[in-house]
Amino acid sequence: MSTQAPTFTQPLQSVVALEGSAATFEAQVSGLPDWFRDGQVLTAAALPGAQISFSDGRAVLMIPAVTAAHSGRFSVRATNGAGQATSTAELLVTVETAPPNFIQRLQSVTVRQGSQVRLDVRVAGIPTPVVKFYREGAEIQSSADFQIVQDGDLYSLLIAEAFPEDSGTYSVSASNSSGRTASTAELLVQGEEVAVPAKKTKTFVSTSQISQTHQARVEKRMESSFESAAMMEMQIEDGDLAHKAPPRVPPKPTSKSPTPLTGVSKVAVTRHQSPSPVRPVKAPIHTPHR
């Protein structure tokens, strides 16, 4: 005996069906379900051709070809020893048609790993469109990890816990007897950040670069050697000059009758001009007196 009353994890949704087409009610519930139409227990005699099934908590009522007379309120009631629960929806049969139209399209989203994801669309159309979700082109079946729910014209894909491998292109299609439409978006699930040590980069030097570098080093060493040798020579010369005696200066020639030096004389002395040769002077000749 169950100690918890039945609950609907997915209640019934109202259906707009084109006359002559099939109409399906579906609910996910715990407990044994019973179907009602306008408050009356639904029987095979009251609704000829209707198909009722229940498996793994999924209760389904399908009417193969509806007419205006099938319009009304349908309910499913689940009961057990702890109580009961009821879900109700409307069936509208029309002769008008309208292709599916997205009132709200899919939106791309980025989330962290472990987050819950919800992808929503709103779709209108007559008859009520059949809505399916896809990932990378593969249809998604409702499960514990990926749950598809409907609330009126709102269709949602719920991912309980997202992982990086859930990233990809998601799409939803809506179709009925009047047409088909689709909407697409991207889901990016970012993994946990892991600190990655920086890689050491290697520098590759070509043979020509090595030769040029070696030649430059050799030239630099030679320049340094030349500079050192020049410095040593200058130091040696300075040392020799410091130890040498000052040069002897010859004494200036003396004159009995010195005359002041003019500018020309100074230049002559400076140029070390040789003195003019002395001309011989003849003595006077004495003539004898007669």
PDB file of C-alpha atoms in Angstrom:
ATOM      1  CA  MET A   1       0.000   0.000   0.000  1.00  0.00           C
ATOM      2  CA  SER A   2       1.404   3.370  -1.073  1.00  0.00           C
ATOM      3  CA  THR A   3       1.819   6.044   1.591  1.00  0.00           C
ATOM      4  CA  GLN A   4       1.903   8.928  -0.963  1.00  0.00           C
ATOM      5  CA  ALA A   5      -0.990  10.236  -3.027  1.00  0.00           C
ATOM      6  CA  PRO A   6      -0.655  10.202  -6.859  1.00  0.00           C
ATOM      7  CA  THR A   7       1.099  13.141  -8.531  1.00  0.00           C
ATOM      8  CA  PHE A   8       1.308  14.373 -12.133  1.00  0.00           C
ATOM      9  CA  THR A   9       4.864  14.968 -13.329  1.00  0.00           C
ATOM     10  CA  GLN A  10       3.390  15.961 -16.724  1.00  0.00           C
ATOM     11  CA  PRO A  11      -0.274  17.052 -16.751  1.00  0.00           C
ATOM     12  CA  LEU A  12      -2.694  16.950 -19.708  1.00  0.00           C
ATOM     13  CA  GLN A  13      -2.441  19.674 -22.359  1.00  0.00           C
ATOM     14  CA  SER A  14      -5.325  21.146 -24.349  1.00  0.00           C
ATOM     15  CA  VAL A  15      -5.507  20.120 -28.012  1.00  0.00           C
ATOM     16  CA  VAL A  16      -6.765  21.953 -31.103  1.00  0.00           C
ATOM     17  CA  ALA A  17      -7.413  19.384 -33.817  1.00  0.00           C
ATOM     18  CA  LEU A  18      -8.479  19.680 -37.422  1.00  0.00           C
ATOM     19  CA  GLU A  19     -11.690  17.855 -38.194  1.00  0.00           C
ATOM     20  CA  GLY A  20     -10.914  14.350 -39.464  1.00  0.00           C
ATOM     21  CA  SER A  21      -7.411  14.258 -37.900  1.00  0.00           C
ATOM     22  CA  ALA A  22      -6.250  12.393 -34.812  1.00  0.00           C
ATOM     23  CA  ALA A  23      -6.211  13.988 -31.343  1.00  0.00           C
ATOM     24  CA  THR A  24      -4.044  12.696 -28.483  1.00  0.00           C
ATOM     25  CA  PHE A  25      -4.050  13.437 -24.738  1.00  0.00           C
ATOM     26  CA  GLU A  26      -1.054  12.349 -22.717  1.00  0.00           C
ATOM     27  CA  ALA A  27      -0.042  12.595 -19.057  1.00  0.00           C
ATOM     28  CA  GLN A  28       2.727  11.261 -16.825  1.00  0.00           C
ATOM     29  CA  VAL A  29       1.340  10.194 -13.457  1.00  0.00           C
ATOM     30  CA  SER A  30       1.798   7.808 -10.538  1.00  0.00           C
ATOM     31  CA  GLY A  31      -1.209   5.664  -9.623  1.00  0.00           C
ATOM     32  CA  LEU A  32      -3.892   3.984 -11.735  1.00  0.00           C
ATOM     33  CA  PRO A  33      -5.641   6.421 -14.146  1.00  0.00           C
ATOM     34  CA  ASP A  34      -9.300   6.674 -15.214  1.00  0.00           C
ATOM     35  CA  TRP A  35     -10.558   8.876 -18.073  1.00  0.00           C
ATOM     36  CA  PHE A  36     -13.554  11.238 -18.042  1.00  0.00           C
ATOM     37  CA  ARG A  37     -15.307  13.380 -20.621  1.00  0.00           C
ATOM     38  CA  ASP A  38     -17.356  16.352 -19.382  1.00  0.00           C
ATOM     39  CA  GLY A  39     -17.397  14.769 -15.912  1.00  0.00           C
ATOM     40  CA  GLN A  40     -18.603  11.371 -17.101  1.00  0.00           C
ATOM     41  CA  VAL A  41     -16.570   8.169 -17.094  1.00  0.00           C
ATOM     42  CA  LEU A  42     -15.282   7.590 -20.572  1.00  0.00           C
ATOM     43  CA  THR A  43     -16.320   4.231 -22.051  1.00  0.00           C
ATOM     44  CA  ALA A  44     -15.809   2.576 -25.419  1.00  0.00           C
ATOM     45  CA  ALA A  45     -19.527   2.979 -26.144  1.00  0.00           C
ATOM     46  CA  ALA A  46     -19.447   6.715 -25.345  1.00  0.00           C
ATOM     47  CA  LEU A  47     -16.423   7.278 -27.576  1.00  0.00           C
ATOM     48  CA  PRO A  48     -16.203   4.699 -30.364  1.00  0.00           C
ATOM     49  CA  GLY A  49     -12.708   4.144 -31.789  1.00  0.00           C
ATOM     50  CA  ALA A  50     -10.892   5.787 -28.858  1.00  0.00           C
ATOM     51  CA  GLN A  51      -7.673   4.073 -27.694  1.00  0.00           C
ATOM     52  CA  ILE A  52      -6.657   4.171 -24.018  1.00  0.00           C
ATOM     53  CA  SER A  53      -3.300   2.904 -22.729  1.00  0.00           C
ATOM     54  CA  PHE A  54      -1.155   3.104 -19.582  1.00  0.00           C
ATOM     55  CA  SER A  55       2.488   2.018 -19.344  1.00  0.00           C
ATOM     56  CA  ASP A  56       5.385   3.071 -17.096  1.00  0.00           C
ATOM     57  CA  GLY A  57       3.323   5.897 -15.600  1.00  0.00           C
ATOM     58  CA  ARG A  58       2.362   7.246 -19.048  1.00  0.00           C
ATOM     59  CA  ALA A  59      -1.411   7.546 -19.599  1.00  0.00           C
ATOM     60  CA  VAL A  60      -2.563   8.113 -23.210  1.00  0.00           C
ATOM     61  CA  LEU A  61      -5.971   8.763 -24.802  1.00  0.00           C
ATOM     62  CA  MET A  62      -6.012   8.839 -28.616  1.00  0.00           C
ATOM     63  CA  ILE A  63      -9.028   9.589 -30.840  1.00  0.00           C
ATOM     64  CA  PRO A  64      -8.218   8.514 -34.444  1.00  0.00           C
ATOM     65  CA  ALA A  65     -10.543  10.873 -36.367  1.00  0.00           C
ATOM     66  CA  VAL A  66     -12.229  13.682 -34.509  1.00  0.00           C
ATOM     67  CA  THR A  67     -15.392  15.523 -35.421  1.00  0.00           C
ATOM     68  CA  ALA A  68     -17.042  18.631 -34.023  1.00  0.00           C
ATOM     69  CA  ALA A  69     -18.994  16.347 -31.685  1.00  0.00           C
ATOM     70  CA  HIS A  70     -15.782  15.306 -29.911  1.00  0.00           C
ATOM     71  CA  SER A  71     -15.088  18.814 -28.652  1.00  0.00           C
ATOM     72  CA  GLY A  72     -15.265  19.070 -24.887  1.00  0.00           C
ATOM     73  CA  ARG A  73     -13.372  18.699 -21.603  1.00  0.00           C
ATOM     74  CA  PHE A  74     -11.317  15.572 -20.969  1.00  0.00           C
ATOM     75  CA  SER A  75      -9.845  14.547 -17.605  1.00  0.00           C
ATOM     76  CA  VAL A  76      -7.699  11.786 -16.202  1.00  0.00           C
ATOM     77  CA  ARG A  77      -7.906  10.838 -12.517  1.00  0.00           C
ATOM     78  CA  ALA A  78      -5.241   8.752 -10.784  1.00  0.00           C
ATOM     79  CA  THR A  79      -5.993   7.032  -7.476  1.00  0.00           C
ATOM     80  CA  ASN A  80      -4.268   4.828  -4.907  1.00  0.00           C
ATOM     81  CA  GLY A  81      -4.769   3.976  -1.250  1.00  0.00           C
ATOM     82  CA  ALA A  82      -3.316   7.337  -0.125  1.00  0.00           C
ATOM     83  CA  GLY A  83      -5.526   9.571  -2.284  1.00  0.00           C
ATOM     84  CA  GLN A  84      -6.142  10.825  -5.824  1.00  0.00           C
ATOM     85  CA  ALA A  85      -5.105  13.489  -8.314  1.00  0.00           C
ATOM     86  CA  THR A  86      -6.829  14.880 -11.436  1.00  0.00           C
ATOM     87  CA  SER A  87      -5.629  16.688 -14.576  1.00  0.00           C
ATOM     88  CA  THR A  88      -8.003  18.284 -17.110  1.00  0.00           C
ATOM     89  CA  ALA A  89      -7.643  19.718 -20.660  1.00  0.00           C
ATOM     90  CA  GLU A  90      -9.841  20.892 -23.568  1.00  0.00           C
ATOM     91  CA  LEU A  91     -10.338  19.416 -27.053  1.00  0.00           C
ATOM     92  CA  LEU A  92     -11.306  21.892 -29.767  1.00  0.00           C
ATOM     93  CA  VAL A  93     -12.149  20.536 -33.211  1.00  0.00           C
ATOM     94  CA  THR A  94     -11.982  23.067 -36.055  1.00  0.00           C
ATOM     95  CA  VAL A  95     -12.203  23.150 -39.820  1.00  0.00           C
ATOM     96  CA  GLU A  96      -9.705  25.982 -40.041  1.00  0.00           C
ATOM     97  CA  THR A  97      -6.007  25.326 -40.349  1.00  0.00           C
ATOM     98  CA  ALA A  98      -2.881  27.315 -39.530  1.00  0.00           C
ATOM     99  CA  PRO A  99       0.723  26.200 -39.977  1.00  0.00           C
ATOM    100  CA  PRO A 100       2.953  26.094 -36.906  1.00  0.00           C
ATOM    101  CA  ASN A 101       4.428  29.418 -35.850  1.00  0.00           C
ATOM    102  CA  PHE A 102       7.047  30.112 -33.173  1.00  0.00           C
ATOM    103  CA  ILE A 103       5.855  32.781 -30.772  1.00  0.00           C
ATOM    104  CA  GLN A 104       9.105  32.269 -28.825  1.00  0.00           C
ATOM    105  CA  ARG A 105      12.133  30.715 -30.505  1.00  0.00           C
ATOM    106  CA  LEU A 106      15.070  28.833 -28.992  1.00  0.00           C
ATOM    107  CA  GLN A 107      17.799  30.996 -27.463  1.00  0.00           C
ATOM    108  CA  SER A 108      21.514  30.110 -27.296  1.00  0.00           C
ATOM    109  CA  VAL A 109      22.870  29.791 -23.766  1.00  0.00           C
ATOM    110  CA  THR A 110      26.218  29.314 -21.981  1.00  0.00           C
ATOM    111  CA  VAL A 111      26.313  27.641 -18.558  1.00  0.00           C
ATOM    112  CA  ARG A 112      28.809  26.191 -16.108  1.00  0.00           C
ATOM    113  CA  GLN A 113      29.288  22.455 -15.693  1.00  0.00           C
ATOM    114  CA  GLY A 114      26.729  20.955 -13.300  1.00  0.00           C
ATOM    115  CA  SER A 115      24.112  23.667 -13.929  1.00  0.00           C
ATOM    116  CA  GLN A 116      20.494  22.990 -14.851  1.00  0.00           C
ATOM    117  CA  VAL A 117      19.509  23.975 -18.385  1.00  0.00           C
ATOM    118  CA  ARG A 118      16.068  24.928 -19.681  1.00  0.00           C
ATOM    119  CA  LEU A 119      15.407  25.488 -23.398  1.00  0.00           C
ATOM    120  CA  ASP A 120      11.945  26.961 -24.086  1.00  0.00           C
ATOM    121  CA  VAL A 121       9.821  27.592 -27.164  1.00  0.00           C
ATOM    122  CA  ARG A 122       6.242  28.757 -27.665  1.00  0.00           C
ATOM    123  CA  VAL A 123       4.411  27.371 -30.678  1.00  0.00           C
ATOM    124  CA  ALA A 124       0.962  28.085 -32.115  1.00  0.00           C
ATOM    125  CA  GLY A 125      -0.866  26.332 -34.955  1.00  0.00           C
ATOM    126  CA  ILE A 126      -4.097  24.623 -35.996  1.00  0.00           C
ATOM    127  CA  PRO A 127      -4.264  21.756 -35.471  1.00  0.00           C
ATOM    128  CA  THR A 128      -1.968  21.688 -32.417  1.00  0.00           C
ATOM    129  CA  PRO A 129       1.545  21.111 -33.687  1.00  0.00           C
ATOM    130  CA  VAL A 130       3.620  18.076 -32.776  1.00  0.00           C
ATOM    131  CA  VAL A 131       6.786  19.385 -31.145  1.00  0.00           C
ATOM    132  CA  LYS A 132      10.094  17.465 -31.032  1.00  0.00           C
ATOM    133  CA  PHE A 133      13.547  18.372 -29.687  1.00  0.00           C
ATOM    134  CA  TYR A 134      16.834  17.354 -31.323  1.00  0.00           C
ATOM    135  CA  ARG A 135      20.543  17.485 -30.520  1.00  0.00           C
ATOM    136  CA  GLU A 136      22.956  17.436 -33.472  1.00  0.00           C
ATOM    137  CA  GLY A 137      20.087  16.112 -35.601  1.00  0.00           C
ATOM    138  CA  ALA A 138      19.182  13.198 -33.281  1.00  0.00           C
ATOM    139  CA  GLU A 139      15.754  13.260 -31.638  1.00  0.00           C
ATOM    140  CA  ILE A 140      15.761  13.577 -27.845  1.00  0.00           C
ATOM    141  CA  GLN A 141      13.502  11.195 -25.941  1.00  0.00           C
ATOM    142  CA  SER A 142      12.186  12.311 -22.576  1.00  0.00           C
ATOM    143  CA  SER A 143      14.172  10.667 -19.746  1.00  0.00           C
ATOM    144  CA  ALA A 144      15.538  11.345 -16.281  1.00  0.00           C
ATOM    145  CA  ASP A 145      18.427  13.344 -17.773  1.00  0.00           C
ATOM    146  CA  PHE A 146      16.520  15.080 -20.603  1.00  0.00           C
ATOM    147  CA  GLN A 147      12.915  15.864 -19.762  1.00  0.00           C
ATOM    148  CA  ILE A 148      10.449  17.349 -22.268  1.00  0.00           C
ATOM    149  CA  VAL A 149       7.446  19.125 -20.745  1.00  0.00           C
ATOM    150  CA  GLN A 150       4.517  21.103 -22.131  1.00  0.00           C
ATOM    151  CA  ASP A 151       2.387  23.820 -20.577  1.00  0.00           C
ATOM    152  CA  GLY A 152      -0.163  25.104 -23.079  1.00  0.00           C
ATOM    153  CA  ASP A 153       1.792  26.513 -26.029  1.00  0.00           C
ATOM    154  CA  LEU A 154       5.077  26.437 -24.001  1.00  0.00           C
ATOM    155  CA  TYR A 155       7.384  23.489 -24.727  1.00  0.00           C
ATOM    156  CA  SER A 156      10.549  23.010 -22.671  1.00  0.00           C
ATOM    157  CA  LEU A 157      13.600  20.767 -22.678  1.00  0.00           C
ATOM    158  CA  LEU A 158      15.047  20.367 -19.184  1.00  0.00           C
ATOM    159  CA  ILE A 159      18.586  19.078 -18.603  1.00  0.00           C
ATOM    160  CA  ALA A 160      18.927  18.206 -14.923  1.00  0.00           C
ATOM    161  CA  GLU A 161      22.749  18.473 -14.827  1.00  0.00           C
ATOM    162  CA  ALA A 162      24.740  19.724 -17.793  1.00  0.00           C
ATOM    163  CA  PHE A 163      28.215  18.467 -18.717  1.00  0.00           C
ATOM    164  CA  PRO A 164      30.641  19.683 -21.410  1.00  0.00           C
ATOM    165  CA  GLU A 165      29.694  16.727 -23.626  1.00  0.00           C
ATOM    166  CA  ASP A 166      26.110  18.090 -23.697  1.00  0.00           C
ATOM    167  CA  SER A 167      27.334  21.121 -25.653  1.00  0.00           C
ATOM    168  CA  GLY A 168      26.193  21.345 -29.250  1.00  0.00           C
ATOM    169  CA  THR A 169      23.451  22.464 -31.597  1.00  0.00           C
ATOM    170  CA  TYR A 170      19.916  21.993 -30.335  1.00  0.00           C
ATOM    171  CA  SER A 171      16.802  22.377 -32.457  1.00  0.00           C
ATOM    172  CA  VAL A 172      13.065  22.016 -32.106  1.00  0.00           C
ATOM    173  CA  SER A 173      10.571  21.223 -34.858  1.00  0.00           C
ATOM    174  CA  ALA A 174       6.850  21.911 -34.867  1.00  0.00           C
ATOM    175  CA  SER A 175       4.597  20.301 -37.481  1.00  0.00           C
ATOM    176  CA  ASN A 176       0.946  19.774 -38.265  1.00  0.00           C
ATOM    177  CA  SER A 177      -1.152  19.069 -41.330  1.00  0.00           C
ATOM    178  CA  SER A 178      -0.619  22.622 -42.561  1.00  0.00           C
ATOM    179  CA  GLY A 179       3.157  22.768 -42.412  1.00  0.00           C
ATOM    180  CA  ARG A 180       6.369  22.470 -40.444  1.00  0.00           C
ATOM    181  CA  THR A 181       8.832  24.916 -38.891  1.00  0.00           C
ATOM    182  CA  ALA A 182      12.013  24.691 -36.825  1.00  0.00           C
ATOM    183  CA  SER A 183      14.193  26.749 -34.525  1.00  0.00           C
ATOM    184  CA  THR A 184      17.897  26.228 -33.680  1.00  0.00           C
ATOM    185  CA  ALA A 185      20.266  27.425 -30.951  1.00  0.00           C
ATOM    186  CA  GLU A 186      23.645  26.599 -29.402  1.00  0.00           C
ATOM    187  CA  LEU A 187      24.331  25.245 -25.923  1.00  0.00           C
ATOM    188  CA  LEU A 188      27.836  25.701 -24.480  1.00  0.00           C
ATOM    189  CA  VAL A 189      28.690  23.977 -21.199  1.00  0.00           C
ATOM    190  CA  GLN A 190      31.978  25.242 -19.760  1.00  0.00           C
ATOM    191  CA  GLY A 191      34.067  22.794 -17.754  1.00  0.00           C
ATOM    192  CA  GLU A 192      35.861  23.527 -14.508  1.00  0.00           C
ATOM    193  CA  GLU A 193      38.902  25.778 -14.836  1.00  0.00           C
ATOM    194  CA  VAL A 194      42.185  23.938 -14.288  1.00  0.00           C
ATOM    195  CA  ALA A 195      45.432  25.817 -13.811  1.00  0.00           C
ATOM    196  CA  VAL A 196      47.823  24.771 -16.559  1.00  0.00           C
ATOM    197  CA  PRO A 197      51.541  25.533 -16.041  1.00  0.00           C
ATOM    198  CA  ALA A 198      53.044  27.724 -18.709  1.00  0.00           C
ATOM    199  CA  LYS A 199      55.088  25.824 -21.236  1.00  0.00           C
ATOM    200  CA  LYS A 200      58.741  26.709 -21.664  1.00  0.00           C
ATOM    201  CA  THR A 201      59.481  28.027 -25.099  1.00  0.00           C
ATOM    202  CA  LYS A 202      62.605  27.051 -26.948  1.00  0.00           C
ATOM    203  CA  THR A 203      64.537  29.480 -29.153  1.00  0.00           C
ATOM    204  CA  PHE A 204      65.974  27.979 -32.295  1.00  0.00           C
ATOM    205  CA  VAL A 205      68.986  29.754 -33.881  1.00  0.00           C
ATOM    206  CA  SER A 206      70.029  29.060 -37.427  1.00  0.00           C
ATOM    207  CA  THR A 207      73.613  28.211 -38.438  1.00  0.00           C
ATOM    208  CA  SER A 208      74.015  31.572 -40.167  1.00  0.00           C
ATOM    209  CA  GLN A 209      72.939  33.378 -37.010  1.00  0.00           C
ATOM    210  CA  ILE A 210      75.470  31.383 -34.964  1.00  0.00           C
ATOM    211  CA  SER A 211      78.265  32.264 -37.453  1.00  0.00           C
ATOM    212  CA  GLN A 212      77.342  35.951 -37.391  1.00  0.00           C
ATOM    213  CA  THR A 213      77.218  35.972 -33.598  1.00  0.00           C
ATOM    214  CA  HIS A 214      80.608  34.196 -33.353  1.00  0.00           C
ATOM    215  CA  GLN A 215      82.194  36.615 -35.843  1.00  0.00           C
ATOM    216  CA  ALA A 216      80.841  39.605 -33.946  1.00  0.00           C
ATOM    217  CA  ARG A 217      82.278  38.249 -30.700  1.00  0.00           C
ATOM    218  CA  VAL A 218      85.697  37.680 -32.305  1.00  0.00           C
ATOM    219  CA  GLU A 219      85.740  41.224 -33.742  1.00  0.00           C
ATOM    220  CA  LYS A 220      84.764  42.650 -30.388  1.00  0.00           C
ATOM    221  CA  ARG A 221      87.559  40.723 -28.656  1.00  0.00           C
ATOM    222  CA  MET A 222      90.116  41.964 -31.238  1.00  0.00           C
ATOM    223  CA  GLU A 223      88.974  45.564 -30.730  1.00  0.00           C
ATOM    224  CA  SER A 224      89.326  45.135 -26.978  1.00  0.00           C
ATOM    225  CA  SER A 225      92.859  43.711 -27.436  1.00  0.00           C
ATOM    226  CA  PHE A 226      93.887  46.630 -29.670  1.00  0.00           C
ATOM    227  CA  GLU A 227      92.525  49.144 -27.191  1.00  0.00           C
ATOM    228  CA  SER A 228      94.363  47.431 -24.293  1.00  0.00           C
ATOM    229  CA  ALA A 229      97.679  47.419 -26.236  1.00  0.00           C
ATOM    230  CA  ALA A 230      97.295  51.106 -27.116  1.00  0.00           C
ATOM    231  CA  MET A 231      96.623  52.000 -23.497  1.00  0.00           C
ATOM    232  CA  MET A 232      99.718  50.078 -22.376  1.00  0.00           C
ATOM    233  CA  GLU A 233     101.908  51.877 -24.936  1.00  0.00           C
ATOM    234  CA  MET A 234     100.641  55.263 -23.789  1.00  0.00           C
ATOM    235  CA  GLN A 235     101.357  54.379 -20.170  1.00  0.00           C
ATOM    236  CA  ILE A 236     104.899  53.244 -21.048  1.00  0.00           C
ATOM    237  CA  GLU A 237     105.618  56.458 -22.978  1.00  0.00           C
ATOM    238  CA  ASP A 238     104.340  58.566 -20.127  1.00  0.00           C
ATOM    239  CA  GLY A 239     106.634  56.689 -17.737  1.00  0.00           C
ATOM    240  CA  ASP A 240     109.723  57.202 -19.930  1.00  0.00           C
ATOM    241  CA  LEU A 241     109.064  60.908 -20.264  1.00  0.00           C
ATOM    242  CA  ALA A 242     108.775  61.229 -16.527  1.00  0.00           C
ATOM    243  CA  HIS A 243     112.247  59.674 -15.988  1.00  0.00           C
ATOM    244  CA  LYS A 244     114.136  61.494 -18.799  1.00  0.00           C
ATOM    245  CA  ALA A 245     116.180  64.604 -17.960  1.00  0.00           C
ATOM    246  CA  PRO A 246     115.125  67.861 -19.578  1.00  0.00           C
ATOM    247  CA  PRO A 247     117.000  68.665 -22.789  1.00  0.00           C
ATOM    248  CA  ARG A 248     120.056  70.954 -22.594  1.00  0.00           C
ATOM    249  CA  VAL A 249     119.569  74.394 -24.057  1.00  0.00           C
ATOM    250  CA  PRO A 250     122.753  75.936 -25.644  1.00  0.00           C
ATOM    251  CA  PRO A 251     123.757  79.314 -24.235  1.00  0.00           C
ATOM    252  CA  LYS A 252     122.909  82.371 -26.189  1.00  0.00           C
ATOM    253  CA  PRO A 253     125.801  84.064 -27.964  1.00  0.00           C
ATOM    254  CA  THR A 254     126.994  87.293 -26.332  1.00  0.00           C
ATOM    255  CA  SER A 255     127.786  90.478 -28.225  1.00  0.00           C
ATOM    256  CA  LYS A 256     130.066  93.376 -27.210  1.00  0.00           C
ATOM    257  CA  SER A 257     127.640  95.895 -28.482  1.00  0.00           C
ATOM    258  CA  PRO A 258     124.199  94.421 -27.995  1.00  0.00           C
ATOM    259  CA  THR A 259     121.488  95.949 -30.002  1.00  0.00           C
ATOM    260  CA  PRO A 260     117.842  95.626 -29.289  1.00  0.00           C
ATOM    261  CA  LEU A 261     116.129  92.879 -31.212  1.00  0.00           C
ATOM    262  CA  THR A 262     113.576  93.965 -33.659  1.00  0.00           C
ATOM    263  CA  GLY A 263     110.753  91.861 -34.986  1.00  0.00           C
ATOM    264  CA  VAL A 264     112.881  90.822 -37.932  1.00  0.00           C
ATOM    265  CA  SER A 265     115.784  89.907 -35.708  1.00  0.00           C
ATOM    266  CA  LYS A 266     113.536  87.779 -33.572  1.00  0.00           C
ATOM    267  CA  VAL A 267     112.344  85.941 -36.575  1.00  0.00           C
ATOM    268  CA  ALA A 268     115.924  85.464 -37.723  1.00  0.00           C
ATOM    269  CA  VAL A 269     116.889  84.068 -34.348  1.00  0.00           C
ATOM    270  CA  THR A 270     113.885  81.879 -34.270  1.00  0.00           C
ATOM    271  CA  ARG A 271     114.708  80.471 -37.644  1.00  0.00           C
ATOM    272  CA  HIS A 272     118.353  79.913 -36.540  1.00  0.00           C
ATOM    273  CA  GLN A 273     119.694  81.936 -39.494  1.00  0.00           C
ATOM    274  CA  SER A 274     123.481  81.686 -39.880  1.00  0.00           C
ATOM    275  CA  PRO A 275     125.401  84.946 -39.299  1.00  0.00           C
ATOM    276  CA  SER A 276     126.653  86.823 -42.351  1.00  0.00           C
ATOM    277  CA  PRO A 277     130.366  86.284 -43.207  1.00  0.00           C
ATOM    278  CA  VAL A 278     132.718  89.007 -41.960  1.00  0.00           C
ATOM    279  CA  ARG A 279     134.267  90.997 -44.779  1.00  0.00           C
ATOM    280  CA  PRO A 280     137.985  91.891 -44.333  1.00  0.00           C
ATOM    281  CA  VAL A 281     138.746  95.611 -43.922  1.00  0.00           C
ATOM    282  CA  LYS A 282     141.910  97.022 -45.539  1.00  0.00           C
ATOM    283  CA  ALA A 283     144.165  99.272 -43.483  1.00  0.00           C
ATOM    284  CA  PRO A 284     144.801 102.754 -44.799  1.00  0.00           C
ATOM    285  CA  ILE A 285     147.896 103.162 -46.929  1.00  0.00           C
ATOM    286  CA  HIS A 286     150.285 105.842 -45.831  1.00  0.00           C
ATOM    287  CA  THR A 287     151.758 107.767 -48.786  1.00  0.00           C
ATOM    288  CA  PRO A 288     155.267 109.064 -48.117  1.00  0.00           C
ATOM    289  CA  HIS A 289     155.678 112.709 -48.227  1.00  0.00           C
ATOM    290  CA  ARG A 290     158.148 113.978 -50.709  1.00  0.00           C
TER     291      ARG A 290
END
